[in-house]
PDB file of C-alpha atoms in Angstrom:
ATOM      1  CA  UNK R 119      58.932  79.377  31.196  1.00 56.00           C
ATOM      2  CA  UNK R 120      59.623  80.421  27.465  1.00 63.00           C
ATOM      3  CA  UNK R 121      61.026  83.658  27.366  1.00 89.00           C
ATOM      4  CA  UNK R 122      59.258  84.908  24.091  1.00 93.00           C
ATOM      5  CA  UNK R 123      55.101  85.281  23.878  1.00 95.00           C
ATOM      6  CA  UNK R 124      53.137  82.372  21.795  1.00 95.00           C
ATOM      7  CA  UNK R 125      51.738  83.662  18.592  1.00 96.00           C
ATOM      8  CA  UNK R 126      48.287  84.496  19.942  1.00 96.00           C
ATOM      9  CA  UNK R 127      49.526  86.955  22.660  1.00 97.00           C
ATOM     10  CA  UNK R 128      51.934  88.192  19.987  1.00 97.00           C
ATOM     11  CA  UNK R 129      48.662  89.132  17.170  1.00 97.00           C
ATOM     12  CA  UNK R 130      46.937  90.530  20.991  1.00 97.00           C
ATOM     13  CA  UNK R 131      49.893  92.613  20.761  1.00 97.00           C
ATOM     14  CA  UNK R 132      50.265  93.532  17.523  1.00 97.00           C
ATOM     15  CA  UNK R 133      46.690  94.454  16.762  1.00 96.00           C
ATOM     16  CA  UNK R 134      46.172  96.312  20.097  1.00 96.00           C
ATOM     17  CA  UNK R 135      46.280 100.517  19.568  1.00 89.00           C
ATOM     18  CA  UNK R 136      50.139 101.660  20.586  1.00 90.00           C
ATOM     19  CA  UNK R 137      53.365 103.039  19.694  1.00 87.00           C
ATOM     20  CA  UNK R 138      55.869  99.864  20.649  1.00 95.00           C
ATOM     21  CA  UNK R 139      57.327  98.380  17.733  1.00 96.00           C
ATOM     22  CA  UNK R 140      57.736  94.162  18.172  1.00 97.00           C
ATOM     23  CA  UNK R 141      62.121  93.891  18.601  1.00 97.00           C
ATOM     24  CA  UNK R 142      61.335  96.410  21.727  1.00 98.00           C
ATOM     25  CA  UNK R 143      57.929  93.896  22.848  1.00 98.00           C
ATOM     26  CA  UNK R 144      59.628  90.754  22.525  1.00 98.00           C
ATOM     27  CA  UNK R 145      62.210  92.397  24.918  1.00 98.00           C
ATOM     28  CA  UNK R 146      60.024  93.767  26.996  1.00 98.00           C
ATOM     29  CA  UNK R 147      58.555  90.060  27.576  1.00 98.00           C
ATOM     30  CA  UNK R 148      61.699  88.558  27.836  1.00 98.00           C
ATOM     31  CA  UNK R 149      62.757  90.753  30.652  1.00 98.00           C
ATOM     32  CA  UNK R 150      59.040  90.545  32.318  1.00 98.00           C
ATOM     33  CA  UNK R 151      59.166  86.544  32.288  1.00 98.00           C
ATOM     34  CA  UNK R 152      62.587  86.717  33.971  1.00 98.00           C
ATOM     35  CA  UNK R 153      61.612  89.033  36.519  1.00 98.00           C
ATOM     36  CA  UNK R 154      58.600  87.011  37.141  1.00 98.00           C
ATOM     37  CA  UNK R 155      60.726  84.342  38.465  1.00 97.00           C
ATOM     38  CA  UNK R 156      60.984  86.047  41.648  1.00 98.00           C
ATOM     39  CA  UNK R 157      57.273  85.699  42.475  1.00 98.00           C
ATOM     40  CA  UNK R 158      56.727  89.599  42.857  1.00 98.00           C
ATOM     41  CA  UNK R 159      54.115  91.202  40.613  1.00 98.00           C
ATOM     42  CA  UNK R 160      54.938  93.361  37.600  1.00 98.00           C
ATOM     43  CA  UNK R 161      53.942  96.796  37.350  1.00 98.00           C
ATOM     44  CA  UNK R 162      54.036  99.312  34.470  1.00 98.00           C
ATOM     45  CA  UNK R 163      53.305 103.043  34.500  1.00 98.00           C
ATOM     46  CA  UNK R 164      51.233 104.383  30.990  1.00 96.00           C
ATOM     47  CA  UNK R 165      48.888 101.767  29.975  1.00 96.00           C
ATOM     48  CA  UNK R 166      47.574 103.384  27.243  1.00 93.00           C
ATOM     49  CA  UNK R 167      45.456 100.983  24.847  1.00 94.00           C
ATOM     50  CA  UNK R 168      46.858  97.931  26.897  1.00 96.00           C
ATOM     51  CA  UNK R 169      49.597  96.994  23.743  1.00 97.00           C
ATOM     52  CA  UNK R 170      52.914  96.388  26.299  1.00 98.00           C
ATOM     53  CA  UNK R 171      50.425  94.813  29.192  1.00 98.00           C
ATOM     54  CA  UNK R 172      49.304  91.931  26.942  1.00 98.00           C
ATOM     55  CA  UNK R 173      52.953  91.117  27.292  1.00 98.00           C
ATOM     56  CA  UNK R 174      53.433  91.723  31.338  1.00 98.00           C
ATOM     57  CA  UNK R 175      50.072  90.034  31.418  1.00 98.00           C
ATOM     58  CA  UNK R 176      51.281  86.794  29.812  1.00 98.00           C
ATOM     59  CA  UNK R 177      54.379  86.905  31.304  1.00 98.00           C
ATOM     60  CA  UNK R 178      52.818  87.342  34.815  1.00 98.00           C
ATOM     61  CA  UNK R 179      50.245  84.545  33.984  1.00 98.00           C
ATOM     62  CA  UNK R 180      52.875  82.064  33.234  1.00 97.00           C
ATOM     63  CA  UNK R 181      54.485  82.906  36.098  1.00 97.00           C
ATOM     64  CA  UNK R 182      51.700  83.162  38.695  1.00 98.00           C
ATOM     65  CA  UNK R 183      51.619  86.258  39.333  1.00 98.00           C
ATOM     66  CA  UNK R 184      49.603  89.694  38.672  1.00 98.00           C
ATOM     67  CA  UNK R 185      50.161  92.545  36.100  1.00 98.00           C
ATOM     68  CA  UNK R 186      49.327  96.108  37.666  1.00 98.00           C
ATOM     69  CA  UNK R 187      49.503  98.817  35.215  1.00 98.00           C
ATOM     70  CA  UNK R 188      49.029 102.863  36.207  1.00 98.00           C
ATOM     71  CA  UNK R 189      47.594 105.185  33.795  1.00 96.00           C
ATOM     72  CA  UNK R 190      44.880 108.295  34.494  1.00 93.00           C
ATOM     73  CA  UNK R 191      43.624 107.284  30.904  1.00 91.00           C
ATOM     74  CA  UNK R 192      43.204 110.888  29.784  1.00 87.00           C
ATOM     75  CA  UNK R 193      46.251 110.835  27.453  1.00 72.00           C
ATOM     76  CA  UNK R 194      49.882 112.146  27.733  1.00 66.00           C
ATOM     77  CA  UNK R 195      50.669 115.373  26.310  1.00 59.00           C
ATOM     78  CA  UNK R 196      51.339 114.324  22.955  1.00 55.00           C
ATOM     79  CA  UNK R 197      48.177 112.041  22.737  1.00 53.00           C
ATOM     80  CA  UNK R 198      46.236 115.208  22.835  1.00 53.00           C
ATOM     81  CA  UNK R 199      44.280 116.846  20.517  1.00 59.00           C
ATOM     82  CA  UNK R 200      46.161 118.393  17.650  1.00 54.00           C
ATOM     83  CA  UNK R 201      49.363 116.718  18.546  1.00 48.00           C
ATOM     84  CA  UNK R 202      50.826 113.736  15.899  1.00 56.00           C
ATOM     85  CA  UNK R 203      50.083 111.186  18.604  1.00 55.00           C
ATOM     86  CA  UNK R 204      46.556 112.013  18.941  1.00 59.00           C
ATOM     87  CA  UNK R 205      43.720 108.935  17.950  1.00 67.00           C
ATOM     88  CA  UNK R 206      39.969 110.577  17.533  1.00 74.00           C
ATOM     89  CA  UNK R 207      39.103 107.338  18.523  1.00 73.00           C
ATOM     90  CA  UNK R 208      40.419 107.170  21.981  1.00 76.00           C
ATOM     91  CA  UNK R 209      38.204 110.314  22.732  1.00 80.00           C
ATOM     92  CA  UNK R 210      34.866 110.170  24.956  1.00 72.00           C
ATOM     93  CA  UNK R 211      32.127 111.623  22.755  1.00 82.00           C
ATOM     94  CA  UNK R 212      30.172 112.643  25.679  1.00 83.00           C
ATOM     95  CA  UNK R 213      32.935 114.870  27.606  1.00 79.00           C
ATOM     96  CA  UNK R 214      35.140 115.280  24.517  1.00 77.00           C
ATOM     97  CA  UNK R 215      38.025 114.005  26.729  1.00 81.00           C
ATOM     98  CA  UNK R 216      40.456 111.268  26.092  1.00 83.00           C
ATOM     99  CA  UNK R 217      39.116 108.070  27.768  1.00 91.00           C
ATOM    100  CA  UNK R 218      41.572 105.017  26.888  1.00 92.00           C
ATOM    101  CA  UNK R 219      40.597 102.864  29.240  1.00 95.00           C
ATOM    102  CA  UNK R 220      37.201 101.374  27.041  1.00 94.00           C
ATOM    103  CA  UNK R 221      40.004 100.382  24.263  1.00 94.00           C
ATOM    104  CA  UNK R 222      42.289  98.809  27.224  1.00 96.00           C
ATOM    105  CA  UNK R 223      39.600  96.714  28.820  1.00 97.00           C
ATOM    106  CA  UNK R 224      38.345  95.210  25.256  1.00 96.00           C
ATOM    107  CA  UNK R 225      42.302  94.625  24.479  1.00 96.00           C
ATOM    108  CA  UNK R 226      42.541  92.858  27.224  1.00 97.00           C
ATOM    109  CA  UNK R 227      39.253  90.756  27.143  1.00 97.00           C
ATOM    110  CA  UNK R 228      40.606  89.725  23.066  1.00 96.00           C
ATOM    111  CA  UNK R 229      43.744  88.630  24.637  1.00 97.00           C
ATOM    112  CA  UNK R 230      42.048  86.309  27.153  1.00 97.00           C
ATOM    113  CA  UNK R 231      43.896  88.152  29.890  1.00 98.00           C
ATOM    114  CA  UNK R 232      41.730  90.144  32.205  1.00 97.00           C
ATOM    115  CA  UNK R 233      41.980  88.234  35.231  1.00 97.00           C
ATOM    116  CA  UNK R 234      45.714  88.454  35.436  1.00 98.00           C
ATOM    117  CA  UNK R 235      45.718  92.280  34.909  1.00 98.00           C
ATOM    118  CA  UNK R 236      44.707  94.872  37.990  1.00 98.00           C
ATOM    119  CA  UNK R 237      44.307  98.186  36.410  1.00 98.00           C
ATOM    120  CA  UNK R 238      45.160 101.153  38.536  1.00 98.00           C
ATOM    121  CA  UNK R 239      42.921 104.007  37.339  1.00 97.00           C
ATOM    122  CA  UNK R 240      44.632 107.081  38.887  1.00 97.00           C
ATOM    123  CA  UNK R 241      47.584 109.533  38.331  1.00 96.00           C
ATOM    124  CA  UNK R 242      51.120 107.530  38.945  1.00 97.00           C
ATOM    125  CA  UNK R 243      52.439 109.744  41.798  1.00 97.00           C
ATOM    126  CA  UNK R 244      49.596 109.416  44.070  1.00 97.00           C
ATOM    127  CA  UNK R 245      49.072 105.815  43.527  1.00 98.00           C
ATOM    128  CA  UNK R 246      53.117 105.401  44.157  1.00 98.00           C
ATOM    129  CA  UNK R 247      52.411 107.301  47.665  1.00 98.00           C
ATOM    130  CA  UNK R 248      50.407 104.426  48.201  1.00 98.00           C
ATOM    131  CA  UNK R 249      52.399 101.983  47.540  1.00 98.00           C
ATOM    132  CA  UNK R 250      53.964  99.481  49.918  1.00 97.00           C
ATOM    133  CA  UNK R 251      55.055  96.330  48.326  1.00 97.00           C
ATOM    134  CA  UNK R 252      58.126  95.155  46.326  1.00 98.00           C
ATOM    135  CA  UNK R 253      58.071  94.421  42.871  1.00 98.00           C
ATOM    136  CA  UNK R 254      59.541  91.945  40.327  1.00 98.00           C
ATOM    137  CA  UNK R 255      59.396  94.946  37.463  1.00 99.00           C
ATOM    138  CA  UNK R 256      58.383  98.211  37.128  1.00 98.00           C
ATOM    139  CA  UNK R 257      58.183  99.264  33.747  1.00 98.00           C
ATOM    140  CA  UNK R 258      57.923 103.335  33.022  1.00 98.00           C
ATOM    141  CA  UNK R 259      56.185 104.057  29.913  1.00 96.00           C
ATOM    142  CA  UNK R 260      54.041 107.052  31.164  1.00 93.00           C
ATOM    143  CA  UNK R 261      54.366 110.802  30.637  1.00 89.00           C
ATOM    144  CA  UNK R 262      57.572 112.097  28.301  1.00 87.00           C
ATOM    145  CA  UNK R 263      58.622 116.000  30.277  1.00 89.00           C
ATOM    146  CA  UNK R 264      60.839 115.646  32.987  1.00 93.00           C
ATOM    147  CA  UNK R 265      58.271 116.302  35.396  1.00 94.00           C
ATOM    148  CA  UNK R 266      56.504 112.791  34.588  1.00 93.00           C
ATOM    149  CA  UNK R 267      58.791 110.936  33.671  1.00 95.00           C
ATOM    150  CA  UNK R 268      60.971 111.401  37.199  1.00 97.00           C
ATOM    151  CA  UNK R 269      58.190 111.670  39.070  1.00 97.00           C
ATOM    152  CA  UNK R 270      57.923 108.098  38.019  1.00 98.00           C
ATOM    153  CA  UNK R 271      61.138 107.092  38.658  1.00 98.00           C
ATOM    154  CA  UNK R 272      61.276 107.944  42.380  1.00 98.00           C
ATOM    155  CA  UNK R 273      57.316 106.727  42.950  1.00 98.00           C
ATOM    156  CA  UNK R 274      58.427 103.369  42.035  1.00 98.00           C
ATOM    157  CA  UNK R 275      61.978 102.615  41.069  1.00 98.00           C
ATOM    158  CA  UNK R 276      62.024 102.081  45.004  1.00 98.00           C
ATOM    159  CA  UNK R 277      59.863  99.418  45.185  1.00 98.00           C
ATOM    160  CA  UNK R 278      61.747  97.258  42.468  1.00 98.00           C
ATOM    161  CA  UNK R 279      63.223  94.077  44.597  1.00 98.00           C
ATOM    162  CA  UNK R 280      66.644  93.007  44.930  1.00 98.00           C
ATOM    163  CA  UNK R 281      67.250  90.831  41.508  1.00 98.00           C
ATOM    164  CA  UNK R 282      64.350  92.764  39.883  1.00 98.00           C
ATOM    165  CA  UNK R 283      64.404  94.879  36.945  1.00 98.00           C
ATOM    166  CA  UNK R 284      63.831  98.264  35.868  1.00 98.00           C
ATOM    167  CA  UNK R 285      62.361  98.644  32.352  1.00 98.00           C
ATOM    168  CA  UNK R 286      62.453 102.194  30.677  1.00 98.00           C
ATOM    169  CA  UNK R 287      61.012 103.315  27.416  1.00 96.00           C
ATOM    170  CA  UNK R 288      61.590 105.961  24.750  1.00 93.00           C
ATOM    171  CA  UNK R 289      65.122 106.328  25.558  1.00 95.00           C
ATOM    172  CA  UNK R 290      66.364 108.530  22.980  1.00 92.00           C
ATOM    173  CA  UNK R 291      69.695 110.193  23.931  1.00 88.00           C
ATOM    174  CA  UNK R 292      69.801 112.633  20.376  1.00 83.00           C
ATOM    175  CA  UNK R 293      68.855 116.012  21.681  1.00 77.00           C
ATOM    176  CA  UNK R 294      66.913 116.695  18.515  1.00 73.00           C
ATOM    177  CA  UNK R 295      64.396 114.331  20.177  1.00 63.00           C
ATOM    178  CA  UNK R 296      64.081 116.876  23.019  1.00 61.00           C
ATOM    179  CA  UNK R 297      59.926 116.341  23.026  1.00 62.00           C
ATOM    180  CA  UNK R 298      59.695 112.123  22.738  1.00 62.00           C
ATOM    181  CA  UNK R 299      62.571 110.720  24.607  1.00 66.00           C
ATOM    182  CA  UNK R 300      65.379 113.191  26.306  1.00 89.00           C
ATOM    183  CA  UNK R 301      62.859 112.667  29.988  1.00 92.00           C
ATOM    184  CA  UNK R 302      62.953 108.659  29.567  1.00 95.00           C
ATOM    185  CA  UNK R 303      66.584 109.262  28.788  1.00 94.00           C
ATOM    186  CA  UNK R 304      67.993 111.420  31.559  1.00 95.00           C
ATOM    187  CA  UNK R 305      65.830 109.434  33.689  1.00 97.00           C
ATOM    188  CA  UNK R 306      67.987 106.272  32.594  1.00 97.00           C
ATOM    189  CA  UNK R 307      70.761 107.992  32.977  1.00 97.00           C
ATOM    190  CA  UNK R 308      70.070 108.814  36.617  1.00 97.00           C
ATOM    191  CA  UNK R 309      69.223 105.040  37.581  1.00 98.00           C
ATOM    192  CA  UNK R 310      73.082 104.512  36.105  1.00 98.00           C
ATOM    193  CA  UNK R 311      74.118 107.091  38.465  1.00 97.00           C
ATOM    194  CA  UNK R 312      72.117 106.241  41.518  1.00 97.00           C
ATOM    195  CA  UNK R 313      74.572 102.482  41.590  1.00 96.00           C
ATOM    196  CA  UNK R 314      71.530 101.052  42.354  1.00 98.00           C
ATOM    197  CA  UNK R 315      71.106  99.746  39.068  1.00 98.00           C
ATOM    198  CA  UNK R 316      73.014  98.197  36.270  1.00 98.00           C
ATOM    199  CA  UNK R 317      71.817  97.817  32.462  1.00 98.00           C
ATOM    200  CA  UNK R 318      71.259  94.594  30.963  1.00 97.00           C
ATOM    201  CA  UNK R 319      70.000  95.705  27.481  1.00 98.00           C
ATOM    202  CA  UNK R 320      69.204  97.841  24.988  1.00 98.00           C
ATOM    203  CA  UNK R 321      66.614  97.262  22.048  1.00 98.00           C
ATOM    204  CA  UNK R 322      65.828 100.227  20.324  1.00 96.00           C
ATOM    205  CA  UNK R 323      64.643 102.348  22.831  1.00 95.00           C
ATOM    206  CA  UNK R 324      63.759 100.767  25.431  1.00 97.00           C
ATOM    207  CA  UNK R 325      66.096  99.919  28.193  1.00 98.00           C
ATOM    208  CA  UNK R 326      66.505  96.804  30.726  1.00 98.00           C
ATOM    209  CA  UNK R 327      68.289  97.530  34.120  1.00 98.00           C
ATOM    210  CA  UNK R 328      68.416  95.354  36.933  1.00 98.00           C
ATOM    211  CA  UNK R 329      69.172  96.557  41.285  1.00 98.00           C
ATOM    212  CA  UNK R 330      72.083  95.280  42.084  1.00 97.00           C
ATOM    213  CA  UNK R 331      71.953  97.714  44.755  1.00 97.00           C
ATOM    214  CA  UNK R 332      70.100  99.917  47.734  1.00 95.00           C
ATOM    215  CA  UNK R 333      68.484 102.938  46.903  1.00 90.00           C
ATOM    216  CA  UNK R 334      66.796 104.742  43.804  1.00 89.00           C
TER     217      UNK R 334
END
């Protein structure tokens, strides 16, 4: 399986609404179509727009197996209005509340990738209470306060198989980026500590670890 996307899922990518810059999406691919080896689906928490699932999508297509991604589609706290992440036109004009999952569906359908994508519509810790089965890769991109962003960590860092990997973005260990990246970061820094996981690389921000042992 090639371990970097084909140049239509990489346009899918690039012209889909989102924050992840390519060097951290072609690593975020390469790490989802070696997980995918093991034949266990791939799951990411924040969906946003859909940018990163076009790549756990193909990856999980050329492997067989199904992309979940997690997401309440009502925007983070910085997506909100007033904040420098905020896009008017993720907003429902109806309720005048964030609805992102419109823009995810129609990425999706551009990519050609809807039927290897099941969209959890929900917030991550109740859906993680439900939660039974192992996965190849879970992938936390969701919430940035320490509240979210470790309440995603031990809803489904548990579930990620022996030999699977544990993806984490907006790892930014600079205090002076207290609001965008110290959560992701401590919450790395806790999967280090656990010994349940070791790290296998770094691009940017985003970070690649993979169990090599029990526990979370």
């Amino acid at each position: 399986m090639s371990m970097a996307p084909g140049p239509g899922i990489l346009a899918a990518f690039e012209a889909a609404k989102g924050f992840m810059p390519v060097d951290e999406g072609l690593a975020l691919y390469e790490a989802a179509a070696g997980a995918a080896r093991l034949g266990l689906p791939l799951l990411e928490v924040g969906t946003y727009c859909g940018r990163s699932t076009v790549l756990l999508a193909d990856a999980a297509r050329a492997a067989g197996v199904t992309a979940l991604t997690v997401d309440h589609h009502r925007g983070s706290e910085e997506q909100q209005p007033g904040w420098d992440y905020h896009d008017p036109e993720t907003v429902d004009p109806e309720l005048g509340l964030m609805d992102t999952l419109p823009t995810f569906r129609r990425t999706l359908h551009r990519a050609g990738l809807e039927e290897h994508v099941v969209a959890l519509v929900g917030r991550s810790p109740q859906i993680a209470a439900l939660w039974a089965s192992p996965l190849a890769l879970v992938f936390i991109d969701g919430g940035h306060t320490d509240e979210h962003a470790t309440a995603d960590y031990e809803g489904w860092a548990p579930h990620v198989a022996e030999g699977g990997l544990l993806v984490i973005h907006d790892v930014f260990p600079d205090p002076v980026d207290e609001f965008t990246g110290q959560a992701p970061y401590r919450v790395h820094l806790r999967a280090l500590a656990s010994g349940a996981f070791t790290e296998v690389s770094a691009t940017g921000s985003l970070r690649v670890l993979r169990r090599t042992g029990p526990g979370a």
